[in-house]
Coordinates of C-alpha atoms in Angstrom, one line a residue:
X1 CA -54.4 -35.3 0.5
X2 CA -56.9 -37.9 1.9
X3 CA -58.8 -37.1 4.9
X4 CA -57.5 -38.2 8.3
X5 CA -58.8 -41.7 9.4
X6 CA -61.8 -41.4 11.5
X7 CA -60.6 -42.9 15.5
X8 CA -61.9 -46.6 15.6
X9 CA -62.2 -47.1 11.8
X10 CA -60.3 -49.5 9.4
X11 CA -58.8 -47.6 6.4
X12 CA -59.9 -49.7 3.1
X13 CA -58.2 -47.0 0.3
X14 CA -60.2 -47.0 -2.7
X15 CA -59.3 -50.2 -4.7
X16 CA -56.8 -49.6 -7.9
X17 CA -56.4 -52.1 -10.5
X18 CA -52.9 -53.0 -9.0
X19 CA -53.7 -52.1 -4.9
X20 CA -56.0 -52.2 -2.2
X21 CA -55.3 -51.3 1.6
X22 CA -56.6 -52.7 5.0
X23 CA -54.9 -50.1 7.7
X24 CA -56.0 -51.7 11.1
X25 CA -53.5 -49.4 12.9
X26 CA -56.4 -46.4 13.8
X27 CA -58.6 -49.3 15.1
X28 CA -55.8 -50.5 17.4
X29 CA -55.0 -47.1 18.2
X30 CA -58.6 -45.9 19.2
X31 CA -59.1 -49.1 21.1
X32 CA -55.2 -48.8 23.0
X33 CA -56.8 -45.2 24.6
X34 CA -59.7 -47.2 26.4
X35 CA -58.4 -49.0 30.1
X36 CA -58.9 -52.3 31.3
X37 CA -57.6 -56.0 29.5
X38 CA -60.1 -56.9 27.3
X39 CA -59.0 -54.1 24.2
X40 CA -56.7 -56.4 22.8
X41 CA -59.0 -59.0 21.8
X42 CA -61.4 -56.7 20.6
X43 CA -58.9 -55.5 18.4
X44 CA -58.2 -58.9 17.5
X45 CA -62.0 -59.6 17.0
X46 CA -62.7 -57.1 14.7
X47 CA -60.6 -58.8 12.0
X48 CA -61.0 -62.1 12.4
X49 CA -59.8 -63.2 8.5
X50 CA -56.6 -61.1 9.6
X51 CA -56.1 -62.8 12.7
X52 CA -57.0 -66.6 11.1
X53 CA -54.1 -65.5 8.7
X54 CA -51.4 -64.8 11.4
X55 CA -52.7 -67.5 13.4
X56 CA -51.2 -70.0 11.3
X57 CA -47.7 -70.5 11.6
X58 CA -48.6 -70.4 15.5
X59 CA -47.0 -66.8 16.8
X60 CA -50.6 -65.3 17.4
X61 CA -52.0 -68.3 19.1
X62 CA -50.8 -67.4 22.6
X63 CA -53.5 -65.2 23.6
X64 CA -51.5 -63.5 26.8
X65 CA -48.1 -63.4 24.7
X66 CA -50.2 -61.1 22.3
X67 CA -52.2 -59.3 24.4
X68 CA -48.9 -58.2 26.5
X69 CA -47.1 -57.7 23.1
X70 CA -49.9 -55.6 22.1
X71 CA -50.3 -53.3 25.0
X72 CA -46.5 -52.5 25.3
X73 CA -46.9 -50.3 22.0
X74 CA -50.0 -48.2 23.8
X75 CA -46.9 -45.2 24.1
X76 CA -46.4 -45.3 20.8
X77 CA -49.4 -43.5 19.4
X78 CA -47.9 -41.3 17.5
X79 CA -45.1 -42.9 15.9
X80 CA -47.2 -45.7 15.0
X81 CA -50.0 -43.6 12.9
X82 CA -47.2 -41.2 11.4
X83 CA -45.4 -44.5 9.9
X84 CA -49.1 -45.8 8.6
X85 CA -49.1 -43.1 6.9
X86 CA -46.1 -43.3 5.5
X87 CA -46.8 -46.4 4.4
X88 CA -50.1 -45.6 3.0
X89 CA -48.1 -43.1 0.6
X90 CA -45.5 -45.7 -0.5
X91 CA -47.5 -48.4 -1.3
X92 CA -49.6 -47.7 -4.4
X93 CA -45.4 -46.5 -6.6
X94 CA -44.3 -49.5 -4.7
X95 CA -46.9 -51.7 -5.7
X96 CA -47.2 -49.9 -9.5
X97 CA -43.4 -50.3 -10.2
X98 CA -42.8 -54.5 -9.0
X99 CA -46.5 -54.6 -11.5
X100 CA -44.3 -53.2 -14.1
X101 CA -40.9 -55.0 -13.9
X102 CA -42.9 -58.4 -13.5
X103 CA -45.4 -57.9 -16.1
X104 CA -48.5 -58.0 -14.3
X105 CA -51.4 -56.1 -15.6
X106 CA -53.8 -56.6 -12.2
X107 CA -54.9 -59.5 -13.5
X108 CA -56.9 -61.6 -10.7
X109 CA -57.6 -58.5 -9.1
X110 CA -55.7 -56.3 -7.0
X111 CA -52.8 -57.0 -4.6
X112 CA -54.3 -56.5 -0.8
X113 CA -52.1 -54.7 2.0
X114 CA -52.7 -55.2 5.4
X115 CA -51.0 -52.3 7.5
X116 CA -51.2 -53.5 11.1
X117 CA -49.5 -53.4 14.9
X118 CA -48.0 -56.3 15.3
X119 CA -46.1 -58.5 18.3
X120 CA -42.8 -56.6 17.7
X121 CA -41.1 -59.1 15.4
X122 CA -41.7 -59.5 12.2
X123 CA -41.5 -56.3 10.1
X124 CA -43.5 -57.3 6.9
X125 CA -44.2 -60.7 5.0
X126 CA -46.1 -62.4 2.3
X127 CA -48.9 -65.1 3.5
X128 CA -52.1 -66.1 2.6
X129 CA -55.6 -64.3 3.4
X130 CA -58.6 -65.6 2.1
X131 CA -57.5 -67.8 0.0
X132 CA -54.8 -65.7 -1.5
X133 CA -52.0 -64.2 -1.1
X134 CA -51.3 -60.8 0.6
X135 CA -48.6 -58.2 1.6
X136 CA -48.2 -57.8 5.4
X137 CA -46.6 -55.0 7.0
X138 CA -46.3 -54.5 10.7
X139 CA -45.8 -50.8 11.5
X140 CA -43.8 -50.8 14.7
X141 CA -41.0 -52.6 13.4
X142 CA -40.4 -50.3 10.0
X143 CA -37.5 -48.7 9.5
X144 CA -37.1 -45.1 7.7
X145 CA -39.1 -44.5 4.6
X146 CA -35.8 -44.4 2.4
X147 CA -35.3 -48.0 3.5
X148 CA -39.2 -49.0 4.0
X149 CA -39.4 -49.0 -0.2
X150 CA -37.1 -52.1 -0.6
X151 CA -39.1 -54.0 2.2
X152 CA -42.4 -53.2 0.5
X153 CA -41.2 -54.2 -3.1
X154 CA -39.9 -57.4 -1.6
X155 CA -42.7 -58.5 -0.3
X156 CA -45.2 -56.9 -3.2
X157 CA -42.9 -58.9 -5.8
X158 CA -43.5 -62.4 -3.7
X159 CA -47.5 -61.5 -4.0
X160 CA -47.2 -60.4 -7.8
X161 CA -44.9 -63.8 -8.3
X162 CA -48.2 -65.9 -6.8
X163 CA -50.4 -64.3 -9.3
X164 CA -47.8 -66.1 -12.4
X165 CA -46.6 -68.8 -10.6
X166 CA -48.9 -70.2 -7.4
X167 CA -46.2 -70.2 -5.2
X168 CA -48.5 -70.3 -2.4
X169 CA -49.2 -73.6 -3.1
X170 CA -44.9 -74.7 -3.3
X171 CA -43.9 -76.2 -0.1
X172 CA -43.6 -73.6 2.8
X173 CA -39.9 -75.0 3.8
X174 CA -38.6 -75.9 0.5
X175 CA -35.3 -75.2 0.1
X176 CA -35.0 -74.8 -3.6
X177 CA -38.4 -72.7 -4.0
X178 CA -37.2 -70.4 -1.0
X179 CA -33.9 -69.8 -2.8
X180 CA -35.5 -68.8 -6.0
X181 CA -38.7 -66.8 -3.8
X182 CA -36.4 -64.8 -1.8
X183 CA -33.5 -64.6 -5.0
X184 CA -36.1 -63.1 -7.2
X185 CA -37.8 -61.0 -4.8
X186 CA -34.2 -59.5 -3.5
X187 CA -33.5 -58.7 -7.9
X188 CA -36.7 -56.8 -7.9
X189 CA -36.2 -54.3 -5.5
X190 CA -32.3 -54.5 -6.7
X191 CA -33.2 -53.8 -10.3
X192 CA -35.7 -51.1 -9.2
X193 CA -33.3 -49.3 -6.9
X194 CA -30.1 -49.9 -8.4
X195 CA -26.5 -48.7 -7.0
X196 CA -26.7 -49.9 -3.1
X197 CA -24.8 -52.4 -2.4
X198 CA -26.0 -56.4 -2.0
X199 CA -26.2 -56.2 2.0
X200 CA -28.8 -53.5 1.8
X201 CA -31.0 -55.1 -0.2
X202 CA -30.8 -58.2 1.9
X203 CA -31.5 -56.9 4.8
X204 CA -33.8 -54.3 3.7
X205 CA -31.5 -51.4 4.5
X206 CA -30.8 -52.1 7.6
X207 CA -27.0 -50.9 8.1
X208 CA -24.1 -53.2 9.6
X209 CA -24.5 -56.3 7.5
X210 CA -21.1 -55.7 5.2
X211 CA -19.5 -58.3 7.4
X212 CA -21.7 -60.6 7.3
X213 CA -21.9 -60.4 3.2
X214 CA -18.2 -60.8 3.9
X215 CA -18.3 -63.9 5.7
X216 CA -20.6 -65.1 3.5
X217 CA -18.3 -64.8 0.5
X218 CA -15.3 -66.5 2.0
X219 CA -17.4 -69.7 3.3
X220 CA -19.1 -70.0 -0.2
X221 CA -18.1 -73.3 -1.2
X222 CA -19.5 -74.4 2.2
X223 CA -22.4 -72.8 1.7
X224 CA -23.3 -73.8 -1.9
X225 CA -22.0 -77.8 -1.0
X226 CA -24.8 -77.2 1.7
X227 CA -27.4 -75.6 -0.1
X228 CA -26.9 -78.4 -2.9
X229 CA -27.0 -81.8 -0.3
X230 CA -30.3 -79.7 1.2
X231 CA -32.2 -78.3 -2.2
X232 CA -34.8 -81.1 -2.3
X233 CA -35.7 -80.8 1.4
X234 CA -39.3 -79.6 2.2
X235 CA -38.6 -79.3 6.2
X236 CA -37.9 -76.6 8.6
X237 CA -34.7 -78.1 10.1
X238 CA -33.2 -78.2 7.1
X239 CA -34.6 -74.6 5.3
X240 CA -33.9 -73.2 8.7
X241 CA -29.6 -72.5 8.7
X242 CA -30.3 -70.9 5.2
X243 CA -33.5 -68.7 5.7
X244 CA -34.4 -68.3 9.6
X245 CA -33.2 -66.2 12.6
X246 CA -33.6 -68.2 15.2
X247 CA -30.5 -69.4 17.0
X248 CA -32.0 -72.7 18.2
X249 CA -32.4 -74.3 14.9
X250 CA -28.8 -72.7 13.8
X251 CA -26.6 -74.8 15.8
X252 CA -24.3 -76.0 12.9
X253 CA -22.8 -72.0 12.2
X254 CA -23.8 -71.5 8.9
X255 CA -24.4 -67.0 8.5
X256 CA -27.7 -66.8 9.0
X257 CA -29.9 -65.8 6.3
X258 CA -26.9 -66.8 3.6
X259 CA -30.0 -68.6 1.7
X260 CA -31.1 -65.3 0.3
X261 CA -27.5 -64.7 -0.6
X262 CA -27.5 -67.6 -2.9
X263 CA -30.9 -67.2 -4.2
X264 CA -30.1 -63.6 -5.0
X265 CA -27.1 -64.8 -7.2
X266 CA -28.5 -67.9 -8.9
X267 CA -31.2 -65.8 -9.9
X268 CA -29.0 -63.3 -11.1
X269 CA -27.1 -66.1 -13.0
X270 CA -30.7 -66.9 -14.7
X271 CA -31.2 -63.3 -15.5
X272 CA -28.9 -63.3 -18.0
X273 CA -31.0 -65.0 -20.3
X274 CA -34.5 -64.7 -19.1
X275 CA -36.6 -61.8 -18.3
X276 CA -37.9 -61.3 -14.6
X277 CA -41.6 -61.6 -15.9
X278 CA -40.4 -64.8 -17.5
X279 CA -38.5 -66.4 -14.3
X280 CA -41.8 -65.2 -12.4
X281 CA -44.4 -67.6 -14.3
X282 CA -41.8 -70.6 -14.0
X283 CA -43.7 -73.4 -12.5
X284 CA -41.7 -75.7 -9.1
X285 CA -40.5 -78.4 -11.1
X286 CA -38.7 -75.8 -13.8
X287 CA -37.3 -74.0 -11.2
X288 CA -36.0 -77.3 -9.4
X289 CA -34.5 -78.3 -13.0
X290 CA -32.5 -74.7 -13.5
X291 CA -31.9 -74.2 -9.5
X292 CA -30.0 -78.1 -10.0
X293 CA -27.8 -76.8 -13.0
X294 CA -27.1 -73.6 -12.1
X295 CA -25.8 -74.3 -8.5
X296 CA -22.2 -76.7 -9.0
X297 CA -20.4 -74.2 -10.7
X298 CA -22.1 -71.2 -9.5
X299 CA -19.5 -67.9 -8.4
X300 CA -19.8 -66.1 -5.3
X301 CA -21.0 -62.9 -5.5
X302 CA -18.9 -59.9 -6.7
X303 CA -17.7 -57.6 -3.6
X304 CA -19.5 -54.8 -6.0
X305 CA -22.6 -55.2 -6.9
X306 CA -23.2 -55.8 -10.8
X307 CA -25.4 -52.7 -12.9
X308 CA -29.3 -53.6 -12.9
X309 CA -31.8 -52.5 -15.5
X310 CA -35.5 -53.0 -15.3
X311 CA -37.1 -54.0 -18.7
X312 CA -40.2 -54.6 -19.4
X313 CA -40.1 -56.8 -22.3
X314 CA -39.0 -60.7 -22.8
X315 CA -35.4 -60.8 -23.5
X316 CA -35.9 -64.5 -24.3
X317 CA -34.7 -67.5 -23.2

């Protein structure tokens, strides 16, 4: 077992050929035991490629926002270094098995983790650091480590898909590369945890999301008439009623989230005749091409999710 972190250090585990791990969380811990304002922004200093990254969409910009979302998780000590851990042990089988079912050797060098405190929102995510991309998980917002695997794989198949396909460079709120992003991702962690049913691997585990699979089913034709008037749009308002959470760009009723839905069955439509290291090397304008054919005559989703397999050889196409 590897020796405790020393208080005030960044963890950097011993780089793999697949895996290598920034824990910022005993930093923020050692610095969250000293009094007075200014520990936030010397926690914030002390990484300031991380903080760059996570500046750019605009949620870390507001200095006092973070500072106060910051120092209401100083009680959770414990809990928050006990879930590093955790997901310290998870990562390098998480990381190891979305290598294997997308084909990826470590070519490019190794996928980069940042385990971090967050602002109590997002619980992991994909995004660009230094130049490329990089798996992000915020501890105090993980759920139990039976769960925590599927949000891990999710987010390590988006990194290993950049490392085929670029798709850090695709437009950040196009609708038809989200669809296939988030469908491909979701088959990942469905074909390498089979037998749970399609809300759980949408929502990462997270239980009480049967009727919203549900309502998702019955309004599929509205949906998919949707998804099909909106696939070439690159701009938030109209990526947001298929992929986003927040109720003030959702005014028009769609579920929310029933994007990933759709991507997760399209891509599942493609499966059939390609290989999931094959869809992942697909360049944007192939993946507009299949997204456009596929999607008129495309089924809803069985109530029962279909048998998945994991192979690690080209079925061909």
């Amino acid at each position: 077992m590897p020796a405790a972190p020393r208080p005030g250090s960044i963890v950097r585990m011993p780089p793999t050929d697949l895996l290598l791990v920034r824990d910022l969380v005993p930093d923020f811990l050692a610095r969250a035991e000293r009094s007075g304002p200014p520990w936030t922004s010397r926690y914030l200093a002390g990484h300031p490629d991380v903080v760059r990254a996570l500046r750019r969409d605009g949620g870390w910009s507001d200095a006092a926002g973070v500072a106060a979302a910051l120092d209401g998780l100083r009680g959770r000590a414990t809990e928050l270094a006990a879930r590093a851990e955790t997901v310290r042990a998870l990562l390098p089988g998480g990381v190891a098995a979305v290598a294997g079912a997308l084909g990826w050797s470590g070519d490019g060098g190794p996928v980069e983790c940042v385990v971090l405190v967050g602002r109590n929102q997002a619980n992991g995510w994909a995004g660009e650091l230094n130049g490329r991309y990089a798996l992000f998980l915020a501890v105090e917002q993980l759920g139990p480590p039976e769960d925590l695997d599927l949000l891990v794989r999710h987010e390590a198949a988006h990194v290993v898909h950049d490392r085929g396909a670029a798709i850090r460079d695709w437009p950040e709120y196009g609708v038809a590369n989200a669809l296939f992003t988030e469908g491909l991702a979701t088959q990942v962690t469905a074909e390498l945890d089979p037998g749970r049913p399609d809300e759980e691997y949408l929502w990462f585990g997270r239980p009480g999301h049967r009727q919203w699979l549900d309502e998702c089913r019955r309004r599929w034709p509205e949906i998919l008439r949707r998804v099909r008037a909106d696939l070439d749009a690159t701009d938030v308002e109209h990526h947001a009623p298929y992929f986003l959470m927040r109720d003030s760009l959702l005014a028009d009723g769609l579920p929310k989230r029933c994007g990933y839905l759709v991507g997760l069955t399209v891509v599942r439509h493609l499966r059939r005749h390609h290989s999931l290291r094959d869809l992942a090397t697909w360049p944007l304008p192939r993946v507009r091409e299949e997204l456009t054919a596929a999607l008129p005559n495309l089924p809803p989703p069985p109530l029962t999710s279909p048998p998945h397999r994991v192979d690690h050889e080209v079925d061909g196409t």
